[in-house]
XYZ file of C-alpha atoms in Angstrom:
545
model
C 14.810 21.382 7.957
C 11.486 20.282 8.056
C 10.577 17.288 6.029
C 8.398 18.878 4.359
C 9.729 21.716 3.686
C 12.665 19.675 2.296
C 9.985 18.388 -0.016
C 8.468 21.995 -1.370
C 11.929 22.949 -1.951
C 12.751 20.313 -4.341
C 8.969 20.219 -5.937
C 10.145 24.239 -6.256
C 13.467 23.851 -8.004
C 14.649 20.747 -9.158
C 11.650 18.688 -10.156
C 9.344 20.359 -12.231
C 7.686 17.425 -13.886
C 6.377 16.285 -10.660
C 4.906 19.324 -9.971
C 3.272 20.480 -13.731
C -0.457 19.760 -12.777
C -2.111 20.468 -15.855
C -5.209 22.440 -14.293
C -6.705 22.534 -17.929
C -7.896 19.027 -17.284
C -7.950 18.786 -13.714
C -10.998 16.897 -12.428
C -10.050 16.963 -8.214
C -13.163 15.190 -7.786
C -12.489 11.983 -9.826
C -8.952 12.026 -8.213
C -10.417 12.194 -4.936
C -12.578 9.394 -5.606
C -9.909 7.328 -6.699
C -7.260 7.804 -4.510
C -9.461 7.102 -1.799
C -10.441 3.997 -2.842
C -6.897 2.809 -3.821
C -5.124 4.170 -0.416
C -8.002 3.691 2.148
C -10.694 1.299 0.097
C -13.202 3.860 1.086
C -15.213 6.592 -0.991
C -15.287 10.321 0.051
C -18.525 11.459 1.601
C -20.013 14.433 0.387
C -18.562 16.804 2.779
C -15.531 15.022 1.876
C -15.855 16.185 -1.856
C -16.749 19.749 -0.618
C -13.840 20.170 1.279
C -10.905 18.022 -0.639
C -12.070 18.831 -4.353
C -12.285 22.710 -3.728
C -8.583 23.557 -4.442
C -5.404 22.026 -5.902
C -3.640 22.868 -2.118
C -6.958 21.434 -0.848
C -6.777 17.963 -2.665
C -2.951 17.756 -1.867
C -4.365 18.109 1.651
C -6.754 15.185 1.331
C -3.956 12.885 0.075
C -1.693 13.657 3.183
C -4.915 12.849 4.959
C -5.225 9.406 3.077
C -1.502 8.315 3.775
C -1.397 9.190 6.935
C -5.156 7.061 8.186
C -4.886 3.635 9.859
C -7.007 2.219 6.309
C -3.541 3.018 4.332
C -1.985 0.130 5.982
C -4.231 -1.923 4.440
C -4.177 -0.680 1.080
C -0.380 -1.336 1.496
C -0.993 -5.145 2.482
C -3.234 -5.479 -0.795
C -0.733 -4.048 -3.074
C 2.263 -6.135 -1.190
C 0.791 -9.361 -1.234
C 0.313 -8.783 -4.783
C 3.910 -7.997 -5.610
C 5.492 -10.322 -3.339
C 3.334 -12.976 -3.805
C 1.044 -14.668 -0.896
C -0.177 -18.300 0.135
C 1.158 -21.636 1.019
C -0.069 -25.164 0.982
C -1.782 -26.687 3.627
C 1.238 -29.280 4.201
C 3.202 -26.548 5.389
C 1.327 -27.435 8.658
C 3.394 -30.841 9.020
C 6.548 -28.374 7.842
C 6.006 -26.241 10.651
C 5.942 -29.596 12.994
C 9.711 -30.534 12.126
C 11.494 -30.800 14.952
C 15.421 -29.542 13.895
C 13.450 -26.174 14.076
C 13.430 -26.570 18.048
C 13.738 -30.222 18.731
C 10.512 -30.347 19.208
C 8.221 -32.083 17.068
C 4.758 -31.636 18.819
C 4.414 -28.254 18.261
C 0.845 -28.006 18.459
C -1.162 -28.003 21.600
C -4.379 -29.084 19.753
C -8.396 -28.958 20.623
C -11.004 -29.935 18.379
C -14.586 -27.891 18.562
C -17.767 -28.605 16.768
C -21.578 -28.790 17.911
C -21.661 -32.383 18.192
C -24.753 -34.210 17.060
C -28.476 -33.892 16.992
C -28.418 -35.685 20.858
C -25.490 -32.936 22.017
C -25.812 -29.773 19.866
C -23.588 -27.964 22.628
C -20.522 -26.836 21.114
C -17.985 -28.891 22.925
C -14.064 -28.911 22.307
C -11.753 -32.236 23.561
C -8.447 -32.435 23.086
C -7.426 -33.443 19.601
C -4.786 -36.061 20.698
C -6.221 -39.104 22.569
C -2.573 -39.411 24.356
C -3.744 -40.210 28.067
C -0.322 -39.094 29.300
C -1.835 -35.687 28.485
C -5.263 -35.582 28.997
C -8.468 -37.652 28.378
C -12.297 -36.769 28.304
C -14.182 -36.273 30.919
C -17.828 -37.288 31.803
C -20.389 -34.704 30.049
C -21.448 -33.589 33.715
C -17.466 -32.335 34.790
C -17.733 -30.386 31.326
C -17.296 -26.418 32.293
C -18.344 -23.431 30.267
C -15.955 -21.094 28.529
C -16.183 -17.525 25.925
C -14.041 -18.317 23.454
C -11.631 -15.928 22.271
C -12.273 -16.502 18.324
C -15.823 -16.038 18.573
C -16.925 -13.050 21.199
C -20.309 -14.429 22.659
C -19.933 -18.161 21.491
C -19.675 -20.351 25.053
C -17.837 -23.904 24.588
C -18.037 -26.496 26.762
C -14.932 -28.247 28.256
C -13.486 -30.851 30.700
C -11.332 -28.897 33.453
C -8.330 -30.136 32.142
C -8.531 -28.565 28.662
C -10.162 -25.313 30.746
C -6.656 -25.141 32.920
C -4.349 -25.804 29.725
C -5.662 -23.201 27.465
C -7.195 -20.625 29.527
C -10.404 -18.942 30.553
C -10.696 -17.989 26.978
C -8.961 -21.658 24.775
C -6.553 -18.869 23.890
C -3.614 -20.859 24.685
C -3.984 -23.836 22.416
C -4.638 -24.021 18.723
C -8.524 -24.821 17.788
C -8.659 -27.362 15.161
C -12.512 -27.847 13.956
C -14.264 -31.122 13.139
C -14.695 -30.060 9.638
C -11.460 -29.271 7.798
C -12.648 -28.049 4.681
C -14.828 -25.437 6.495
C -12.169 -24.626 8.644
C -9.607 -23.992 5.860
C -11.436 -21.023 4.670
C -12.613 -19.314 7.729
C -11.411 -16.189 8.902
C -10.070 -15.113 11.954
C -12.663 -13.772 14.550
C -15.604 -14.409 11.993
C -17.092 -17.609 12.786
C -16.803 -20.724 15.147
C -15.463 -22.980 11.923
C -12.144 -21.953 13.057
C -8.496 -23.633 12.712
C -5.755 -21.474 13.918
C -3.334 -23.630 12.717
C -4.226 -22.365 9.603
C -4.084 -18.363 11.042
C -0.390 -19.393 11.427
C 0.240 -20.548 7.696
C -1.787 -17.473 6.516
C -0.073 -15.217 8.107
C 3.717 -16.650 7.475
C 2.875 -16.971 3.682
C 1.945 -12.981 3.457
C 5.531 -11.695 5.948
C 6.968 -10.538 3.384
C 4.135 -8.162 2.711
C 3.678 -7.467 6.395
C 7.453 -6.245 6.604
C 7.096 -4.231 3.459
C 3.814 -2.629 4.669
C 4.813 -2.228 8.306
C 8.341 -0.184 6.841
C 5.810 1.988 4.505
C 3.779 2.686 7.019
C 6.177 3.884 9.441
C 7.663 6.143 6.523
C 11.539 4.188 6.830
C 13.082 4.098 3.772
C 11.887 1.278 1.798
C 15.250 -0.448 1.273
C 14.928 -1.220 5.046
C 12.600 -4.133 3.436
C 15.945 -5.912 2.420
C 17.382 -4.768 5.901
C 19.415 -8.019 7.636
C 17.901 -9.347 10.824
C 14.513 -7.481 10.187
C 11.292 -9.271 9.969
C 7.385 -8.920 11.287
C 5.452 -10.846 13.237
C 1.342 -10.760 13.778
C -1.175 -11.933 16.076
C -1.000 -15.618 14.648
C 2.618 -16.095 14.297
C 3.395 -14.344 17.937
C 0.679 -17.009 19.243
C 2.791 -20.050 17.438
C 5.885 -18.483 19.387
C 4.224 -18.611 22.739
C 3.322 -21.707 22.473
C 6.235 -22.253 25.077
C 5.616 -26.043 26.284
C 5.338 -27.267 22.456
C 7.285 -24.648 21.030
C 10.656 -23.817 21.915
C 11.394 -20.172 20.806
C 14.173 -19.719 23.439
C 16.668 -22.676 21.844
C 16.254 -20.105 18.749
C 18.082 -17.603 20.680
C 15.421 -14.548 20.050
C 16.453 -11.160 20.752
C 14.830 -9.828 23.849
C 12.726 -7.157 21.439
C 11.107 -10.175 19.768
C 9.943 -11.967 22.908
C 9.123 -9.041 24.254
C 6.501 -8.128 21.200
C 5.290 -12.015 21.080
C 4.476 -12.140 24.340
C 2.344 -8.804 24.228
C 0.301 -9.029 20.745
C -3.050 -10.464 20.627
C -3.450 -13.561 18.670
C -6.498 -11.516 17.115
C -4.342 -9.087 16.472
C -3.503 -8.741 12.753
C -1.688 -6.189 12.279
C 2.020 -6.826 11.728
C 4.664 -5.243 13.775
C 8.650 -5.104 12.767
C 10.803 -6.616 14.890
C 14.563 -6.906 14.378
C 15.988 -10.163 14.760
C 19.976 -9.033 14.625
C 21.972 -8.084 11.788
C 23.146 -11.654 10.799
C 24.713 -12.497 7.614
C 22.342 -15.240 5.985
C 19.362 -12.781 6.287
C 18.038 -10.515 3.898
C 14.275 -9.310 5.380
C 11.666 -10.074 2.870
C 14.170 -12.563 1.303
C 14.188 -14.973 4.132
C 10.774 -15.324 5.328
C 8.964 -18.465 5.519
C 6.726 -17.290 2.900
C 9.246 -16.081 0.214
C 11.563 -19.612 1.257
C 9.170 -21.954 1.198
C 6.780 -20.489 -1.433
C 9.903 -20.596 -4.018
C 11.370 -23.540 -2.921
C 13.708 -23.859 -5.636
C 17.423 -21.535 -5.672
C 16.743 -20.414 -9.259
C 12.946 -20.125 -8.828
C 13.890 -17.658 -5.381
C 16.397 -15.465 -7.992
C 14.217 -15.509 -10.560
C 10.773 -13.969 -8.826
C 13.867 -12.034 -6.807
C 14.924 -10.434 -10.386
C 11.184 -9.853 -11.471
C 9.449 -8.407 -8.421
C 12.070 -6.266 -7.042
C 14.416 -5.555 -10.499
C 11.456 -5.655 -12.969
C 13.026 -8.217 -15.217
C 12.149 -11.414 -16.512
C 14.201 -14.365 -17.491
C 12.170 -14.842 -20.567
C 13.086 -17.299 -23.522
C 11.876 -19.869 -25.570
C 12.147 -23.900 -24.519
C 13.810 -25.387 -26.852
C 12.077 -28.168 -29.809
C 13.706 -31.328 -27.884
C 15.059 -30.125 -24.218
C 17.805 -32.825 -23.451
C 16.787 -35.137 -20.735
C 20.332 -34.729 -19.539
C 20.705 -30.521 -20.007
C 24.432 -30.791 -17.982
C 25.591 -27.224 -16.999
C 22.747 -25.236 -17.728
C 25.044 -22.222 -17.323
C 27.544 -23.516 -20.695
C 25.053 -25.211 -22.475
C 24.001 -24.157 -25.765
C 20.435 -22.982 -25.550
C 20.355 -22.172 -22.057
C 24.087 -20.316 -21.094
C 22.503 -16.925 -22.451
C 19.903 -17.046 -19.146
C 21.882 -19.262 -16.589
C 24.816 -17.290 -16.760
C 23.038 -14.621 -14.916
C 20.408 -16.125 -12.997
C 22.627 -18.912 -11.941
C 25.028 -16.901 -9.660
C 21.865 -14.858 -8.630
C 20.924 -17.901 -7.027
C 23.747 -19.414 -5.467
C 22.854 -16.252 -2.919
C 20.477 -18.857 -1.369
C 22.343 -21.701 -1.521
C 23.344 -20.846 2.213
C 19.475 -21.693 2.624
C 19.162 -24.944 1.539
C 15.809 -26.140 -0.650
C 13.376 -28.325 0.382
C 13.106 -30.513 3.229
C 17.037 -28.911 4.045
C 15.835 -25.251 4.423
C 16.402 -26.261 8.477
C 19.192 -28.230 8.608
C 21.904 -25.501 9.281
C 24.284 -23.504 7.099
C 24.701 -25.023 3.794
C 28.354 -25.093 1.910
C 29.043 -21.719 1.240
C 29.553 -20.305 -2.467
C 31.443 -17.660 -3.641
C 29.424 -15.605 -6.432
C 28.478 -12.374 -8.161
C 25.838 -10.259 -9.316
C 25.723 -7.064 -11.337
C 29.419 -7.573 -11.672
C 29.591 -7.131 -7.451
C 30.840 -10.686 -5.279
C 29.517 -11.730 -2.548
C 27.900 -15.129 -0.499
C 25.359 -14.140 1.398
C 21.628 -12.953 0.658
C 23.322 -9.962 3.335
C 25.028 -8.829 0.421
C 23.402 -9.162 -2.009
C 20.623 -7.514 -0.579
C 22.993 -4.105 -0.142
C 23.750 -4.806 -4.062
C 20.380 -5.083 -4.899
C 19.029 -1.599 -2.728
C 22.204 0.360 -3.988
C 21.442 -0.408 -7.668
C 19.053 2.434 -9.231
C 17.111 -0.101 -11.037
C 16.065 -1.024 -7.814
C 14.316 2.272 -7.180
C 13.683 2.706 -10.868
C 11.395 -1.009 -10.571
C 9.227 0.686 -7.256
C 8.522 3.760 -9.561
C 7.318 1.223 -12.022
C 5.494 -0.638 -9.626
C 3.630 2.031 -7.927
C 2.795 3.694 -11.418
C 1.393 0.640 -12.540
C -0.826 0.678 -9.467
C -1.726 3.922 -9.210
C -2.243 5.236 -12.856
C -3.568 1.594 -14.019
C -1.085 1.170 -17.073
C 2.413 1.148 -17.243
C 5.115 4.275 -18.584
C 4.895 5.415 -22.100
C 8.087 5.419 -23.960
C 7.874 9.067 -24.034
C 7.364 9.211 -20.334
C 10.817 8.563 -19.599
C 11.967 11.880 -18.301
C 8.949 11.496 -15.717
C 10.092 7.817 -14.711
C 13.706 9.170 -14.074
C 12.120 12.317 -11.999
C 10.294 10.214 -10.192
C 12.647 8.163 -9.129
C 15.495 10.746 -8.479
C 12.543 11.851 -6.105
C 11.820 8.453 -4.385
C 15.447 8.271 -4.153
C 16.112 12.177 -2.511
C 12.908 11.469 -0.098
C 14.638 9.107 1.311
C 13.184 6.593 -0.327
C 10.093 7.727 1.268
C 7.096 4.886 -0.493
C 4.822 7.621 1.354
C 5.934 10.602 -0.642
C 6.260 8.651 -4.429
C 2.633 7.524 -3.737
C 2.172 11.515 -3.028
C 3.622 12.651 -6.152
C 2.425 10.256 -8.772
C -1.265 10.795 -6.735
C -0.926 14.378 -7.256
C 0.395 14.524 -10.536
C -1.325 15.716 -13.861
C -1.626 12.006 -14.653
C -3.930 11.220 -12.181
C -5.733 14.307 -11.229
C -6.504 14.508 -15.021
C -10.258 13.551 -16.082
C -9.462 11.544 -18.788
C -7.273 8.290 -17.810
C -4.716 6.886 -20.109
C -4.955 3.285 -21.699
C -3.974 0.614 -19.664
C -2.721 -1.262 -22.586
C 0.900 0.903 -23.354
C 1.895 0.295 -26.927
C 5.184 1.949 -26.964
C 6.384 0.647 -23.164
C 9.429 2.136 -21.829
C 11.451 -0.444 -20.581
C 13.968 -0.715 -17.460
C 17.308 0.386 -17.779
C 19.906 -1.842 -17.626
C 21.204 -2.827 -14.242
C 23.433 -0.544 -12.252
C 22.277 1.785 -15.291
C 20.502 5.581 -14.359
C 17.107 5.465 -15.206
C 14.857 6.526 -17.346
C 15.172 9.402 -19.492
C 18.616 11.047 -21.029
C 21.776 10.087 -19.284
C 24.111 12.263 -17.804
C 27.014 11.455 -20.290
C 25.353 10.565 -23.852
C 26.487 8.626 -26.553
C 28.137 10.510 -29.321
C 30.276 7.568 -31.002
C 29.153 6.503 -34.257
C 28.221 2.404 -33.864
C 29.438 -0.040 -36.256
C 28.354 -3.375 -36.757
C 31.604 -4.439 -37.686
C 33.773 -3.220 -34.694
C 30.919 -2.539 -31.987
C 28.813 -5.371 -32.445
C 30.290 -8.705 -33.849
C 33.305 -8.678 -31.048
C 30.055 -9.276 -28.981
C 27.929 -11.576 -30.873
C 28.430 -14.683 -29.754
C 26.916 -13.635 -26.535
C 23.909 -13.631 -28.564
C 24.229 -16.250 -31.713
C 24.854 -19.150 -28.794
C 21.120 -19.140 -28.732
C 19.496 -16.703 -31.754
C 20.930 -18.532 -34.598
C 19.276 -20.456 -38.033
C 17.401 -23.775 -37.214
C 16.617 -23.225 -33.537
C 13.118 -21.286 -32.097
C 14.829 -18.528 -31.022
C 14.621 -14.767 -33.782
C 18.207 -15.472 -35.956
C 20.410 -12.312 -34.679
C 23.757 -13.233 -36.618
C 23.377 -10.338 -39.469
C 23.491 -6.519 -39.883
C 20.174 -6.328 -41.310
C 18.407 -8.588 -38.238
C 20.240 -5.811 -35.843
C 18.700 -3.233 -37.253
C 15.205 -4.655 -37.015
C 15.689 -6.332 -33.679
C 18.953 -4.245 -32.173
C 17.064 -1.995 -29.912
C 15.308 -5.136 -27.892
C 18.320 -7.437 -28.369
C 20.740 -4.987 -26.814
C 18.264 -4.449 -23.926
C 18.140 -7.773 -22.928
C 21.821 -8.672 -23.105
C 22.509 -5.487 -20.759
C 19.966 -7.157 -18.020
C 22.927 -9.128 -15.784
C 26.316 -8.462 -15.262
C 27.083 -7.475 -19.756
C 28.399 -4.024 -20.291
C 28.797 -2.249 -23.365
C 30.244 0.484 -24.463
C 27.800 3.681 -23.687
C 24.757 3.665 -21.886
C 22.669 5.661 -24.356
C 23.207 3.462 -27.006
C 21.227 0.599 -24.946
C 18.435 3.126 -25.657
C 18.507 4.227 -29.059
C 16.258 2.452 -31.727
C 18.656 0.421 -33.551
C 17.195 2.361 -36.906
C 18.787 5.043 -35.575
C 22.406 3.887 -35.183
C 24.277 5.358 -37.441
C 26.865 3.080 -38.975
C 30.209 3.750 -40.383
């Protein structure tokens, strides 16, 4: 069956929520404006209005339109970068010299351009290096003029030796410009104050996005973004690759699909395009790019923007008064066991990795671990745990709500978050199609927008948890403190007890004011309790016996 036919069958009789427009308040117009500026950056001409305004079927129309242009993939890099994270330090450009990548350490075949003086003001470029094993400068008069690639229409001059090396066009070396500063925040193509060393570090700090926006834009299911083995290269990165007589890609042992797309992208070229590595254990897509390694250098800082951007959840609690200069083992220690326990293992996941200057230097020692009660040792795994949990789904609803609508779910939203993402999950986990329904939904097409600031939030479900809304098996047992609660306690009273900064949780009263968020949190990890619903219910509500 037809994809989208598939689609207008469920819309027809299993998920009515998504398809309730409210036509009362519909305002096709406003939608149109909006979702054209947040999928393609652009704002509908008038003919546009005329055409995709007219009709409900007619604005759907539009939207299909919008998802499907060219400008989408550029929305999708926006949103990416922002949920991922992007940008690296400059010194990642002596990182990306080390030679146990390769063993090479001169990675860089490197000219220098500016317009010289007042006496010169041609725009010259010299080799960088004054090595005269490799080259030296010529006399003015043996200079020869060249187009260079960066800058359509610019001509530099160059000794014949720099001309041969780099090509008709300097192409084949990296530019590095007089002026550093200048250079640092030039774009590509834009200007002669150009660095492409820098193109290289831009590019590897925003992969992650590029993978994620590369997968969307094909329309594979999104969990493919965890997929081992697959990553995305653009025109920068495939020019660092070629760089064959500094750079070594072959001692890597590249699949012949990756040379093959290296050696036939532009380095202007900055679109990027998935290529898959091999399925090999230590990899986890997104997970093991440069950007997302060396950006979170740290084990527990990885799992920790791992559990927010991707689970929706935060490690959040208080620093102690006096932190011990000496903590010990953060993952017993009083004060700190009630977060470590859980993001601790998360992180051994990486420890395969290395941190640091060691995130080179091989397989590290191996460690046995678990997360969401499932064991594993490589970021492989727990990539599959992470894409087969429904708060993973659950968190890209959120994410693309937040995005789209401007504000997060209501608390009385929740039977729309858990249609939504029973949706993202039956498309397929189609990004394409959840951006289609929340786009076309009463929420947006409405004239009147909601306030971003949501009072009453609806939180994430626990992990491993269904999501959203009422749960197929609710929670008829009548809770008491005595036999439900205390047996568990201690779980919480390690930390949230009298004389410490932390909101005293050791009596039935402070339950009942602060159950409902208290539970929450303790069900974030690898804690069950006894019925899902109850993790749900306001703790005023609990009736006790």
């Amino acid at each position: 069956m037809d994809l989208n036919l598939k689609i207008f069958s469920m819309f027809a009789v299993g998920i009515s929520l998504l398809t309730n427009i409210s036509m009362a308040g519909t305002d096709h117009k406003q939608a149109l404006r909006r979702a054209q500026y947040l999928l393609n950056a652009s704002t509908p001409t008038d003919d546009q209005f005329a055409v995709g305004a007219s009709s409900e079927g007619a604005y759907q129309a539009s939207i299909r339109g919008l998802l499907d242009h060219s400008l989408f993939y550029d929305a999708m890099m926006r949103y990416h970068e922002r949920l991922f994270g992007v940008g690296l330090p400059t010194e990642y450009l002596d990182e990306l010299q080390r030679d146990d990548i390769d063993n090479k350490t001169n990675k860089f075949a490197q000219i220098t351009c500016n317009r010289g003086n007042s006496n010169a003001p041609k725009f010259r470029c010299y080799w960088s290096s004054r090595d005269t094993s490799r080259t030296a400068d010529c006399p003015t008069t043996w200079e020869e003029p060249v187009t260079v690639f960066w800058y359509p229409g610019m001509v530099a001059w160059v000794c014949p030796s720099v001309h041969r090396a780099c090509g008709s066009d300097l192409s084949r070396c990296f530019i590095k410009y007089a002026n550093q500063n200048e250079a640092l925040n030039a774009e590509l193509g834009t200007t002669e104050v150009f660095d492409s060393r820098h193109a290289v570090v831009k590019s590897l700090s925003k992969q992650s996005a590029g993978i994620a926006s590369a997968v969307v834009t094909a329309n594979y299911p999104y969990t493919k973004i965890l997929e081992p083995g697959l990553t995305a290269v653009d025109g920068a990165i495939a020019h660092f690759y070629r760089q064959t007589h500094h750079f070594d890609l072959v001692k890597l042992n590249p699949p012949a699909e990756l040379l093959a797309v290296v050696n036939e992208i532009p380095l202007t070229d900055t679109r990027f395009k998935l290529v898959n590595t091999g399925n090999t254990y230590e990899q986890a897509g997104i997970l093991t790019t440069f950007g997302w390694l060396r950006r979170y250098e740290k084990n527990r800082t990885r799992a920790n923007q791992l559990y927010e951007r991707l689970l929706c959840r935060k490690f959040t609690s208080a620093l102690p008064r006096v932190f011990p200069a000496d903590p010990g083992n953060l993952r017993t220690k009083e004060g700190c066991s009630g977060c470590h326990a859980t993001l601790d293992p998360l992180a051994d996941f990486f420890a395969a990795w290395g941190e640091g200057g060691e995130l080179y230097t091989g397989s590290k020692g191996v460690i046995a671990t678990t997360f969401n009660g499932q064991q594993g040792s490589f970021l492989s795994q727990l990539a599959d745990i992470i894409r087969n949990d429904n708060a993973f789904s659950t968190c890209q609803v959120e994410n693309a709500w937040q995005w789209l609508i401007g504000r997060g779910f209501y608390r009385d939203e929740a039977d729309l978050r858990q249609a939504l993402s029973r949706y993202f999950v039956a498309t397929n986990f189609s990004f394409k199609e959840l951006v289609y329904a929340i786009v076309t939904h009463s929420a947006f097409t409405e004239g009147t927008r909601g306030d971003s600031v949501v009072g009453d939030p609806l939180e994430m479900p626990p992990l491993g948890q269904p999501p959203g809304g009422n749960t197929d098996q609710p929670c008829n047992t009548a809770i008491s403190f005595a036999t439900h609660i205390t047996p568990n306690l201690g779980l919480c009273t390690n930390c949230h007890k009298p004389g410490t900064s932390r909101q005293d949780l050791s009596t039935e009263a402070q339950w009942k004011q602060w159950g409902r968020q208290g539970v929450s949190m303790m069900a974030s990890g690898n804690r069950r309790f006894f019925c899902a619903n109850w993790l749900t219910q306001k703790s005023d509500a609990i009736s006790y016996s």
